Amino acid sequence: MYQLNKMAVVGAGTMGHGIAQVLAMAGMEVVLVDKEAQALMLAHQKISSNLKKACNLGKISPQLESAALERLRISEDMQAIRDADLIIEAVPEILELKKEVLKYVDQLAKPEAILATNTSSLSVDEIAHSTSRPQQVIGLHFFNPVHIMKLLEIIVTKQTSPDVLTCARTFASLIGKTSIVVHNSPGFATSRLGICFALEAMRMLEEGVASVEDIDTAMMLGYGHPMGPLKLTDLVGLDVRLAIAESLTTNLKNAAFAPPAILRTMVSEGKLGQKSGQGFYNWQEKKSPRATQLNESHT
Ligand SMILES: NC(=O)c1ccc[n+]([C@@H]2O[C@H](COP(=O)([O-])OP(=O)(O)OC[C@H]3O[C@@H](n4cnc5c(N)ncnc54)[C@H](O)[C@@H]3O)[C@@H](O)[C@H]2O)c1
């Protein structure tokens, strides 16, 4: 009953452009919508460059590179989502914004379209209730970078119809992801677990327990994590981590999730991680980012 041919992604930032790339590579037509022309231009450039890199490395064929680009459209006009079968929002982690965006999407989308949110921590149930079709709203939580990370965390609410869940699982396999199904609860499975490490790593840095690099190395070599919690925070975005920590503190009523001062300070200074060029590491030196010295960022 549900189709998975035409896709729309709303929000062309870190996640939106990655999701659009993966869908286009999987043979789906995709329109990427953003309110900022600049974000769309950057997203298109990043996708083109990722595909070129993959082609040069022999990971994809030149045919796939050009076919994926042909299947991708960008638009500043939300009307472009009208004929999509599945619309995934990837706008910033702000509940009211997500509700407002999905409410508008709901008004424009065809009745049988499935609406999805890429929220990392907000209530999918609350977002779903901003639409007239909560049974067709689902959480599709992708991971960064989307074309590399294998997991798709599917979040269901009490209202999500079983057919929509089946469709979401099919969608995951069509795009080459492994899906897990999690019931709507603050932080789901992944954000709730992942943020514990990140916040504790920040507290240790604040207390001068060890350097950025040594804290990251502890988790990589001591526990086999592919990347340390501070570098991962740089990739996710410190602003995104802060929003998740605030939301979990409130919703789980657990002080363990309270954002450390260092996180608030760095976000207020615009040190958002890789996307701003500076986070716990300096990303301006692209090849191997240098860890920020303790006295550089925390005074
Ligand atoms: N960054 C990560 O690693 C990561 C990982 C998993 C999930 N997420 C989640 O994905 C979502 C997006 O995060 P991001 O890091 O990609 O954010 P981002 O800030 O990089 O991008 C958000 C984009 O949304 C656009 N936007 C804002 N309001 C809009 C509107 N009304 N209509 C259309 N476009 C609008 C912005 O112009 C921007 O380009 C968040 O919910 C976040 O929690 C992020």
Coordinates of C-alpha atoms and ligand atoms in Angstrom, one line a residue:
M1 CA 0.0 0.0 0.0
Y2 CA 2.8 2.4 0.8
Q3 CA 5.2 3.4 -2.0
L4 CA 8.9 4.1 -1.6
N5 CA 9.9 5.7 -4.9
K6 CA 9.8 9.4 -4.4
M7 CA 11.4 10.9 -1.4
A8 CA 11.7 14.3 0.2
V9 CA 14.2 15.5 2.8
V10 CA 13.5 18.7 4.6
G11 CA 16.6 20.4 6.0
A12 CA 19.9 20.2 4.0
G13 CA 22.4 20.4 6.9
T14 CA 24.8 17.8 8.3
M15 CA 22.2 15.1 8.3
G16 CA 19.8 16.1 5.5
H17 CA 22.4 16.2 2.8
G18 CA 23.7 12.8 3.9
I19 CA 20.2 11.2 3.9
A20 CA 19.5 12.7 0.5
Q21 CA 22.8 11.2 -0.9
V22 CA 22.0 7.7 0.5
L23 CA 18.5 7.7 -1.0
A24 CA 19.7 8.9 -4.4
M25 CA 22.4 6.2 -4.4
A26 CA 19.7 3.6 -3.6
G27 CA 17.9 4.5 -6.8
M28 CA 15.2 6.7 -5.3
E29 CA 14.2 10.1 -6.6
V30 CA 14.8 12.7 -3.9
V31 CA 14.1 16.3 -3.5
L32 CA 16.1 18.1 -0.8
V33 CA 14.3 21.2 0.6
D34 CA 15.8 23.9 2.8
K35 CA 14.7 27.5 3.6
E36 CA 18.3 28.7 3.0
A37 CA 19.6 28.7 -0.6
Q38 CA 23.2 28.7 0.7
A39 CA 22.5 25.5 2.7
L40 CA 21.1 23.8 -0.5
M41 CA 24.1 24.9 -2.5
L42 CA 26.6 23.6 0.1
A43 CA 24.6 20.3 0.4
H44 CA 24.7 19.8 -3.4
Q45 CA 28.4 20.5 -3.5
K46 CA 29.1 18.0 -0.6
I47 CA 27.0 15.3 -2.2
S48 CA 28.7 15.8 -5.6
S49 CA 32.1 15.7 -3.9
N50 CA 31.3 12.6 -1.8
L51 CA 30.1 10.8 -4.9
K52 CA 33.2 11.8 -6.9
K53 CA 35.5 10.6 -4.1
A54 CA 33.6 7.3 -3.9
C55 CA 33.9 6.9 -7.7
N56 CA 37.6 7.8 -7.7
L57 CA 38.2 5.2 -5.0
G58 CA 36.4 2.6 -7.1
K59 CA 33.6 2.2 -4.5
I60 CA 30.9 3.2 -6.9
S61 CA 30.7 3.2 -10.7
P62 CA 30.8 6.4 -12.8
Q63 CA 27.3 5.4 -13.9
L64 CA 26.0 5.3 -10.3
E65 CA 27.7 8.6 -9.6
S66 CA 25.9 10.4 -12.5
A67 CA 22.6 8.5 -12.0
A68 CA 22.5 9.5 -8.3
L69 CA 23.1 13.1 -9.1
E70 CA 20.4 13.0 -11.7
R71 CA 17.9 11.6 -9.2
L72 CA 18.6 14.5 -6.8
R73 CA 16.8 17.8 -6.9
I74 CA 17.1 20.8 -4.5
S75 CA 14.4 23.3 -3.7
E76 CA 13.8 26.3 -1.5
D77 CA 10.0 25.7 -1.9
M78 CA 8.3 23.3 0.4
Q79 CA 5.7 22.6 -2.3
A80 CA 8.3 20.4 -3.8
I81 CA 7.4 17.6 -1.3
R82 CA 3.8 17.3 -2.7
D83 CA 4.3 14.0 -4.6
A84 CA 6.7 12.4 -2.2
D85 CA 5.9 8.9 -0.7
L86 CA 8.1 9.5 2.3
I87 CA 9.2 12.8 3.7
I88 CA 12.0 12.9 6.3
E89 CA 12.5 16.1 8.3
A90 CA 16.1 16.9 9.4
V91 CA 15.7 20.5 10.7
P92 CA 17.4 21.5 13.9
E93 CA 16.6 19.7 17.2
I94 CA 14.0 22.2 18.4
L95 CA 10.6 20.6 19.3
E96 CA 8.5 23.6 18.2
L97 CA 10.3 23.9 14.9
K98 CA 9.9 20.3 14.1
K99 CA 6.2 20.4 15.0
E100 CA 5.7 23.5 12.8
V101 CA 7.6 21.9 9.9
L102 CA 5.7 18.6 10.1
K103 CA 2.4 20.3 10.4
Y104 CA 3.1 22.2 7.2
V105 CA 4.4 19.1 5.5
D106 CA 1.2 17.3 6.5
Q107 CA -0.9 19.9 4.8
L108 CA 1.0 19.6 1.6
A109 CA 1.8 15.9 1.4
K110 CA -0.5 13.3 -0.3
P111 CA -2.7 11.4 2.1
E112 CA -0.8 8.1 1.8
A113 CA 2.6 9.7 2.4
I114 CA 4.6 8.6 5.4
L115 CA 6.1 11.5 7.5
A116 CA 9.4 10.8 9.3
T117 CA 11.5 12.7 11.8
N118 CA 15.3 12.4 12.2
T119 CA 15.1 13.7 15.7
S120 CA 17.9 12.3 18.0
S121 CA 16.0 12.8 21.3
L122 CA 12.7 14.6 21.0
S123 CA 9.3 12.9 21.5
V124 CA 8.2 11.4 18.2
D125 CA 4.7 11.1 19.7
E126 CA 4.5 14.9 20.3
I127 CA 5.8 15.6 16.8
A128 CA 3.4 13.1 15.3
H129 CA 0.5 14.8 17.1
S130 CA 1.2 18.1 15.3
T131 CA -0.1 16.3 12.1
S132 CA -3.5 15.0 11.2
R133 CA -2.0 11.5 10.5
P134 CA -0.1 10.3 13.7
Q135 CA -0.5 6.7 12.5
Q136 CA 1.7 7.5 9.5
V137 CA 4.5 9.3 11.5
I138 CA 7.6 7.5 12.5
G139 CA 11.1 8.3 13.7
L140 CA 13.9 7.4 11.3
H141 CA 17.1 8.2 13.2
F142 CA 20.1 8.2 10.9
F143 CA 23.7 8.5 12.0
N144 CA 26.5 10.7 10.9
P145 CA 28.1 10.4 8.4
V146 CA 24.9 8.9 6.9
H147 CA 26.6 7.2 3.9
I148 CA 29.0 5.3 6.2
M149 CA 27.0 4.5 9.4
K150 CA 25.1 1.2 9.0
L151 CA 22.4 1.8 11.7
L152 CA 18.9 3.1 11.2
E153 CA 17.0 3.5 14.5
I154 CA 13.3 3.3 13.9
I155 CA 11.2 4.9 16.6
V156 CA 7.5 3.9 16.9
T157 CA 4.8 5.5 19.0
K158 CA 1.6 3.8 20.3
Q159 CA -0.2 5.2 17.2
T160 CA 2.3 4.1 14.5
S161 CA 0.5 1.7 12.3
P162 CA 2.1 -1.8 11.8
D163 CA 2.1 -1.3 8.0
V164 CA 4.1 1.9 8.4
L165 CA 6.6 0.1 10.6
T166 CA 6.9 -2.7 8.0
C167 CA 7.4 -0.1 5.3
A168 CA 10.1 1.6 7.4
R169 CA 12.0 -1.7 7.8
T170 CA 11.8 -2.3 4.1
F171 CA 13.1 1.2 3.5
A172 CA 16.1 0.5 5.8
S173 CA 17.0 -2.6 3.8
L174 CA 16.5 -0.9 0.5
I175 CA 19.1 1.8 1.5
G176 CA 21.5 -0.8 2.9
K177 CA 21.0 -0.1 6.6
T178 CA 20.4 -2.4 9.6
S179 CA 17.3 -1.3 11.5
I180 CA 16.5 -1.6 15.2
V181 CA 13.0 -0.8 16.5
V182 CA 12.7 1.3 19.7
H183 CA 9.6 2.5 21.5
N184 CA 9.3 6.3 21.8
S185 CA 11.1 7.3 25.0
P186 CA 13.6 10.1 25.7
G187 CA 16.8 9.7 23.8
F188 CA 15.6 6.3 22.4
A189 CA 18.4 3.7 22.7
T190 CA 21.3 5.3 20.9
S191 CA 21.3 8.9 22.1
R192 CA 20.6 8.0 25.7
L193 CA 23.6 5.6 25.8
G194 CA 25.9 7.7 23.5
I195 CA 25.5 11.0 25.4
C196 CA 26.4 9.5 28.8
F197 CA 29.9 8.8 27.5
A198 CA 30.2 12.3 25.9
L199 CA 29.0 14.2 28.9
E200 CA 31.3 12.3 31.3
A201 CA 34.2 12.8 28.9
M202 CA 33.5 16.6 29.1
R203 CA 33.3 16.6 32.9
M204 CA 36.7 14.7 33.0
L205 CA 38.2 17.3 30.7
E206 CA 36.8 20.1 32.9
E207 CA 38.3 18.5 35.9
G208 CA 41.7 18.2 34.2
V209 CA 41.6 14.4 34.5
A210 CA 43.3 13.9 31.1
S211 CA 43.7 15.6 27.7
V212 CA 41.1 15.5 24.9
E213 CA 43.2 13.0 22.9
D214 CA 43.9 10.8 25.9
I215 CA 40.2 10.6 26.9
D216 CA 39.3 9.7 23.4
T217 CA 42.2 7.1 23.2
A218 CA 40.9 5.6 26.5
M219 CA 37.6 4.6 24.8
M220 CA 39.1 3.6 21.5
L221 CA 41.9 1.4 22.7
G222 CA 40.4 0.4 26.1
Y223 CA 36.9 -0.4 24.8
G224 CA 37.3 -0.8 21.1
H225 CA 35.1 2.2 20.2
P226 CA 36.0 3.3 16.6
M227 CA 36.1 7.0 17.8
G228 CA 36.4 8.7 21.1
P229 CA 33.4 10.5 22.7
L230 CA 34.9 14.0 22.2
K231 CA 35.8 13.6 18.6
L232 CA 32.4 12.1 18.0
T233 CA 30.8 15.2 19.7
D234 CA 32.7 17.4 17.2
L235 CA 31.3 15.4 14.3
V236 CA 27.7 15.4 15.7
G237 CA 27.9 19.1 16.6
L238 CA 28.2 20.6 20.1
D239 CA 25.0 22.5 19.7
V240 CA 23.2 19.2 18.8
R241 CA 24.7 17.4 21.8
L242 CA 23.7 20.4 24.1
A243 CA 20.1 20.2 22.8
I244 CA 19.9 16.5 23.4
A245 CA 21.4 16.8 27.0
E246 CA 18.9 19.5 27.9
S247 CA 16.0 17.5 26.5
L248 CA 17.1 14.3 28.4
T249 CA 17.6 16.2 31.7
T250 CA 14.1 17.5 31.5
N251 CA 12.4 14.4 30.2
L252 CA 14.2 11.7 32.1
K253 CA 14.4 13.9 35.2
N254 CA 18.0 12.6 35.7
A255 CA 20.8 15.0 36.6
A256 CA 23.4 12.7 35.0
F257 CA 22.3 14.2 31.7
A258 CA 22.8 17.8 32.8
P259 CA 25.1 19.6 30.3
P260 CA 28.5 20.5 31.8
A261 CA 29.5 24.2 31.8
I262 CA 32.3 23.5 29.2
L263 CA 29.6 22.4 26.7
R264 CA 27.5 25.5 27.2
T265 CA 30.5 27.8 27.0
M266 CA 31.9 26.3 23.8
V267 CA 28.5 26.5 22.1
S268 CA 28.0 30.1 23.2
E269 CA 31.5 30.8 21.7
G270 CA 30.4 29.2 18.4
K271 CA 32.8 26.2 18.9
L272 CA 30.3 23.8 17.4
G273 CA 32.8 21.1 16.2
Q274 CA 33.7 20.1 12.7
K275 CA 31.0 22.3 11.0
S276 CA 32.4 25.5 12.6
G277 CA 36.1 24.5 12.2
Q278 CA 36.6 24.3 16.0
G279 CA 35.4 22.1 18.8
F280 CA 37.4 19.8 21.1
Y281 CA 39.6 19.5 18.0
N282 CA 40.8 22.1 15.5
W283 CA 39.2 21.1 12.2
Q284 CA 40.8 23.8 10.1
E285 CA 43.8 21.4 9.8
K286 CA 41.7 19.0 7.9
K287 CA 43.8 15.8 7.6
S288 CA 44.4 15.1 11.3
P289 CA 42.6 17.5 13.6
R290 CA 44.7 18.7 16.5
A291 CA 43.2 18.5 20.0
T292 CA 42.5 21.8 21.5
Q293 CA 44.7 22.5 24.5
L294 CA 42.9 22.6 27.9
N295 CA 43.8 26.3 28.4
E296 CA 42.9 27.3 24.8
S297 CA 39.2 26.5 25.1
H298 CA 38.2 26.4 28.7
T299 CA 39.4 29.7 30.1
Ligands
LIG1 N1 24.4 16.1 13.5 C1 24.3 14.8 13.8 O1 25.4 14.1 13.9 C2 23.0 14.2 14.0 C3 22.9 12.8 14.0 C4 21.7 12.2 14.1 C5 20.5 13.0 14.1 N2 20.6 14.3 14.1 C6 19.4 15.1 14.1 O2 19.2 15.6 12.8 C7 18.5 16.8 12.8 C8 19.3 17.9 12.0 O3 20.5 18.0 12.6 P1 21.7 18.6 11.7 O4 23.0 18.4 12.5 O5 21.7 18.1 10.3 O6 21.4 20.2 11.7 P2 22.0 21.3 10.8 O7 21.9 22.6 11.6 O8 23.3 20.9 10.2 O9 20.9 21.5 9.6 C9 19.6 21.9 9.7 C10 19.1 22.5 8.4 O10 17.7 22.7 8.5 C11 17.4 23.9 7.9 N3 16.1 24.5 8.3 C12 15.9 25.1 9.5 N4 14.6 25.4 9.6 C13 14.0 25.0 8.4 C14 12.7 25.1 7.9 N5 11.7 25.6 8.6 N6 12.4 24.5 6.7 C15 13.4 24.0 5.9 N7 14.7 23.9 6.4 C16 15.0 24.4 7.6 C17 18.6 24.8 8.1 O11 18.7 25.9 7.2 C18 19.8 23.8 8.1 O12 20.3 23.7 6.8 C19 18.3 17.2 14.3 O13 17.1 16.8 14.8 C20 19.5 16.4 15.0 O14 19.2 16.1 16.3 C21 21.8 15.0 14.0

